[in-house]
Amino acid sequence: MTPKRKQRLLLIAAMVIGVGVAAGFALKAFNQNLMFFYTPTKVMAGEAPTGRLIRVGGLVTKGSLKRQADGLTVHFDITDYAHTMTVQYTGILPDLFREGQGIVAHGKLQQDGSFVADEVLAKHDEKYMPPEVADALKTAHREGAKTTAAGTD
Amino acid sequence: MIPELGHFSLILALCMAVVLAVFPLIGSLNNTPGWVALAKPAALAQFCFTALSFACLVNAFLANDFSVAYVAENGNTLLPTLYKISAVWGAHEGSLLLWALILTGWTTAVAIFTRNLPPVTLARVLSVMGIISIGFLSFLLFTSNPFARVYPAPLEGGDLNPLLQDPGLAIHPPMLYMGYVGMSVAFSFAIAALIGGKLDATWARWSRPWTTVAWVFLTIGITLGSWWAYNELGWGGWWFWDPVENASFMPWLAATALIHSLAVTEKRGAFKRWTVLLSLLAFSLSLLGTFLVRSGVLTSVHSFAADPARGLFILVFLSIVIGGSLLLYAWRAPDVNSGGRFDMLSRETLLLGNNVLLVAITAFVLLGTLAPLIYDAMGWGKISVGFPWFTTMFVIFTPFMVFLMGMGPLTRWKHQDPAQLARTLRIAFVISIAAGVVAALPILHGGSWQAGLAVALSVWLLASLLLSLRQRHRHNVGVANIWKSFRMRGGGSYYGMIIAHLGVVVFIIGVTFATQFTQQEDVRMSPGQTYELAGYSFRFDGAKPVPGPNYRADRASFLVTRDNREVATLHPEKRTYTVQTKPMTESGIDVGLFRDLYVSLGESLGNGDWSVRLYYKPFVRWIWLGGIMIAIGGLCAALDRRYRIAVSKRVVAPEPSRVKAPGKKANA
């Protein structure tokens, strides 16, 4: 029985190592693919990394949508009412994209501070906005209130 | 009046569930045949009351009874009849009612179709299902009553979400729920076996066809969901690793591991504890999936807290079911003997390897799905896990799985001579490597190692399946013989396996080619303008407004030609639904076995110009074709004659060892 048991131990060891290595790769990839969310305030404060996939979100500022001559590249501003940043995107905007509406964009922050999106999401209907954006607005509002309060003191 | 009838009927169903959960179980433990006999009528009554309740809600939608809050939110007089019915499960309350209906339906099916089961075991199985049913019915009645009235009643309903107005999505949730809830049967069988302390091959044989049928429904549901996303979301994606999709995919992965592990338990008596654990896991993941999708916890952890009653109920229910079953497992499982022995190279080992890989994938999908929730709850920031991660993970694990899948059917149970296996598989190995290298070379499509890998794996699997068929039909060739062998005991299982694994071959090719060789272009087009993509030329013939039943649409016309020959005329639409004023992209698709041509309208850019997305998607149909084949394979396996022949045999001559089971006399 002993050689057999040894064999089985070997088998289990091989499996554990195999799955362990695969798990290692998967977790490494996991870390690389985590996309953190940043508000325009945080981006403007320089907290967001450049050259890495991140998500930004806010309300699209009214009247900020500009189309290039090719008709597909657009620039628009998003805001959390405290700060505003510009997003550039080439492609077809989602059905629910509208000025004044909350959106989330996936993409990379460039060295020069502009944000180039590879995906723009506006899944939520008019009544609701993406939860991140709602939170961002709330935080910005609270902090805004704090600074004004500090100013009057 | 009718909504109140539905509400009342639902309360009665809950009462029946309590009866079902309490009396048969206690009766089975202290040998009270009268209580045990209550199981069937209680299960039937529970189903009838739930069905009546469901019918009342359907009626409220058909009759446009907007005094019912749920109908007022999701119904509309202008909805076509099909969508009035599917609106019943279009939102939280109604979909839970559908869940409950299907659960009581499965309970009744188990009560009716398992005549060979000892009454005591059957009573336990039904009781466990009754306990689950109590959870769902009280969740419905106490936190999400679909029959709640609203006063004053609005004149018109809020309409069904336009995204859900599609025939594919009308039947997608019922299919998916059939699968989710079907896992409760495997779960209940496992719990009943744990209570009785009898985990043996017969238990696996009882549980197997049920589990396979549930898995077939889950497969169909997921395939339909993917097909719907491709058709209806308008942007050519067929899988997004969206948490809602993952919620259905995780139980599928666990159930796939389960049906393979059940095979080992039935045939060889091994892996008993592991099989039980997988039964618990598959159903727990189904529950988790239902609640992830339905509680709103996915959109935000805070929306979960916004409705504390629902959230708390869900958490308590989940912990009772998962925690309770694991406790029972910890208490009873150590008594189970480990069963059949096997060597290092044997079919058992290969199936174990596949199980480990499937569970590993499940764990990673779970991690990716829950990580954003955990990060948010812990205050570590708001994250989302990128699409590429899930894909990477699949590319890491799947090749090993397919490699084992190829070896499995050619390997003997218990002990396999490695040299012999190597001799058999030599040809398959060489051919698959060669095919892979050829496919990866840059002569085709500019070369892609992913395509090479996929082709190698598919050819490997295909060749090994053919080798296995040849082994089975070495002495009897011909279609008639194959049919005869299909009808034999075990034939359905074997050919089911072949068909399902062929489905995997088709699926792998579809996924890889559709992702690697898709060509996509976003362009601005003026009427009369032509654009070339992948050898096809798309001519835009302008868009004009057309009215629909409950929407307005801009309908464009595209003439697709190849080498000056007409291929298709596509009519993508941009719809605006009148009630919810939501824009919707309705794609124009020319379907083909080897390629789809896909056109979506973006926005109107003035002067009749539109932004347009054009796709050339090779082999995309193979993805769903593979899914359908996998489901058909499962169906063949579930219909195997052996499950029925075994029944009649046992009724005629009960094995002596089984006669002493309490209550057996009543059956004979």
Tab-separated table of N, CA and C in Angstrom, chain A residues 72 94 96 117 120 131 149:
chain	number	residue	atom	x	y	z
A	72	LEU	N	-16.792	61.371	-35.353
A	72	LEU	CA	-16.752	60.258	-34.406
A	72	LEU	C	-15.943	60.570	-33.154
A	94	PRO	N	-22.892	55.794	-26.140
A	94	PRO	CA	-24.025	54.925	-25.814
A	94	PRO	C	-25.366	55.643	-25.994
A	96	LEU	N	-27.784	56.148	-24.090
A	96	LEU	CA	-28.309	57.000	-23.018
A	96	LEU	C	-27.393	58.180	-22.716
A	117	ALA	N	-10.726	58.048	-23.307
A	117	ALA	CA	-11.588	56.927	-22.929
A	117	ALA	C	-11.635	55.901	-24.041
A	120	VAL	N	-17.334	54.364	-22.941
A	120	VAL	CA	-18.170	55.279	-22.166
A	120	VAL	C	-19.456	54.537	-21.811
A	131	PRO	N	-23.921	54.805	-9.430
A	131	PRO	CA	-23.739	55.012	-7.996
A	131	PRO	C	-22.443	55.751	-7.676
A	149	ALA	N	-17.970	76.881	4.696
A	149	ALA	CA	-18.160	77.107	6.129
A	149	ALA	C	-16.876	77.637	6.743
